[in-house]
Amino acid sequence: MFRRKVESIDDVLRLALRKDGLETPLQQRHLIHEWGIITGPIVENYTTNLFIRNQILFVKLLNPALRADLAMMKSALVKKLNDKVGRRVIVDIHFY
């Protein structure tokens, strides 16, 4: 009788993405997509540019008052975004 190692498709995909170096960029893209969902449509309308570099999310906001308000909520936003992705993708947010 043969014993086969059975793995879930989720584990196989995660391993393949990690092997090809695509797991982190995919999670970063997912986190950027979640920005508008977590912050809401008003903040999303004032957001013009989002990118991640060295585990820091850079967010360009057009409204200085909104920028100041979100800067005070930075740690909560980092936690919500990382929780949504399911992994620690970012450690800080810089608003400019």
PDB file of C-alpha atoms in Angstrom, residues 35-70:
ATOM      1  CA  TRP A  35      -6.107  50.798   1.454  1.00  0.00           C
ATOM      2  CA  GLY A  36      -9.302  52.168  -0.099  1.00  0.00           C
ATOM      3  CA  ILE A  37     -11.477  49.541   1.544  1.00  0.00           C
ATOM      4  CA  ILE A  38     -10.104  50.178   5.046  1.00  0.00           C
ATOM      5  CA  THR A  39      -9.888  53.982   4.851  1.00  0.00           C
ATOM      6  CA  GLY A  40     -13.131  54.497   2.960  1.00  0.00           C
ATOM      7  CA  PRO A  41     -14.098  56.303  -0.242  1.00  0.00           C
ATOM      8  CA  ILE A  42     -13.434  59.845   1.004  1.00  0.00           C
ATOM      9  CA  VAL A  43      -9.798  59.135   1.873  1.00  0.00           C
ATOM     10  CA  GLU A  44      -9.422  57.099  -1.301  1.00  0.00           C
ATOM     11  CA  ASN A  45     -10.564  60.093  -3.381  1.00  0.00           C
ATOM     12  CA  TYR A  46      -7.780  62.234  -1.884  1.00  0.00           C
ATOM     13  CA  THR A  47      -5.151  59.514  -2.342  1.00  0.00           C
ATOM     14  CA  THR A  48      -3.182  59.837  -5.580  1.00  0.00           C
ATOM     15  CA  ASN A  49      -0.200  57.531  -5.200  1.00  0.00           C
ATOM     16  CA  LEU A  50       0.556  54.419  -3.102  1.00  0.00           C
ATOM     17  CA  PHE A  51       3.689  52.308  -3.114  1.00  0.00           C
ATOM     18  CA  ILE A  52       5.705  50.152  -0.730  1.00  0.00           C
ATOM     19  CA  ARG A  53       9.468  50.379  -0.322  1.00  0.00           C
ATOM     20  CA  ASN A  54      11.466  48.666   2.448  1.00  0.00           C
ATOM     21  CA  GLN A  55       8.288  47.687   4.316  1.00  0.00           C
ATOM     22  CA  ILE A  56       7.083  51.304   4.406  1.00  0.00           C
ATOM     23  CA  LEU A  57       3.819  52.289   2.731  1.00  0.00           C
ATOM     24  CA  PHE A  58       4.130  55.693   1.061  1.00  0.00           C
ATOM     25  CA  VAL A  59       0.830  57.503   0.587  1.00  0.00           C
ATOM     26  CA  LYS A  60       0.411  60.766  -1.310  1.00  0.00           C
ATOM     27  CA  LEU A  61      -2.587  62.727  -0.060  1.00  0.00           C
ATOM     28  CA  LEU A  62      -3.906  65.921  -1.636  1.00  0.00           C
ATOM     29  CA  ASN A  63      -5.491  67.297   1.544  1.00  0.00           C
ATOM     30  CA  PRO A  64      -3.078  68.493   4.292  1.00  0.00           C
ATOM     31  CA  ALA A  65      -5.724  68.270   7.041  1.00  0.00           C
ATOM     32  CA  LEU A  66      -6.513  64.691   6.092  1.00  0.00           C
ATOM     33  CA  ARG A  67      -2.785  63.934   6.016  1.00  0.00           C
ATOM     34  CA  ALA A  68      -2.458  65.209   9.606  1.00  0.00           C
ATOM     35  CA  ASP A  69      -5.476  63.213  10.796  1.00  0.00           C
ATOM     36  CA  LEU A  70      -4.223  59.987   9.232  1.00  0.00           C
TER      37      LEU A  70
END
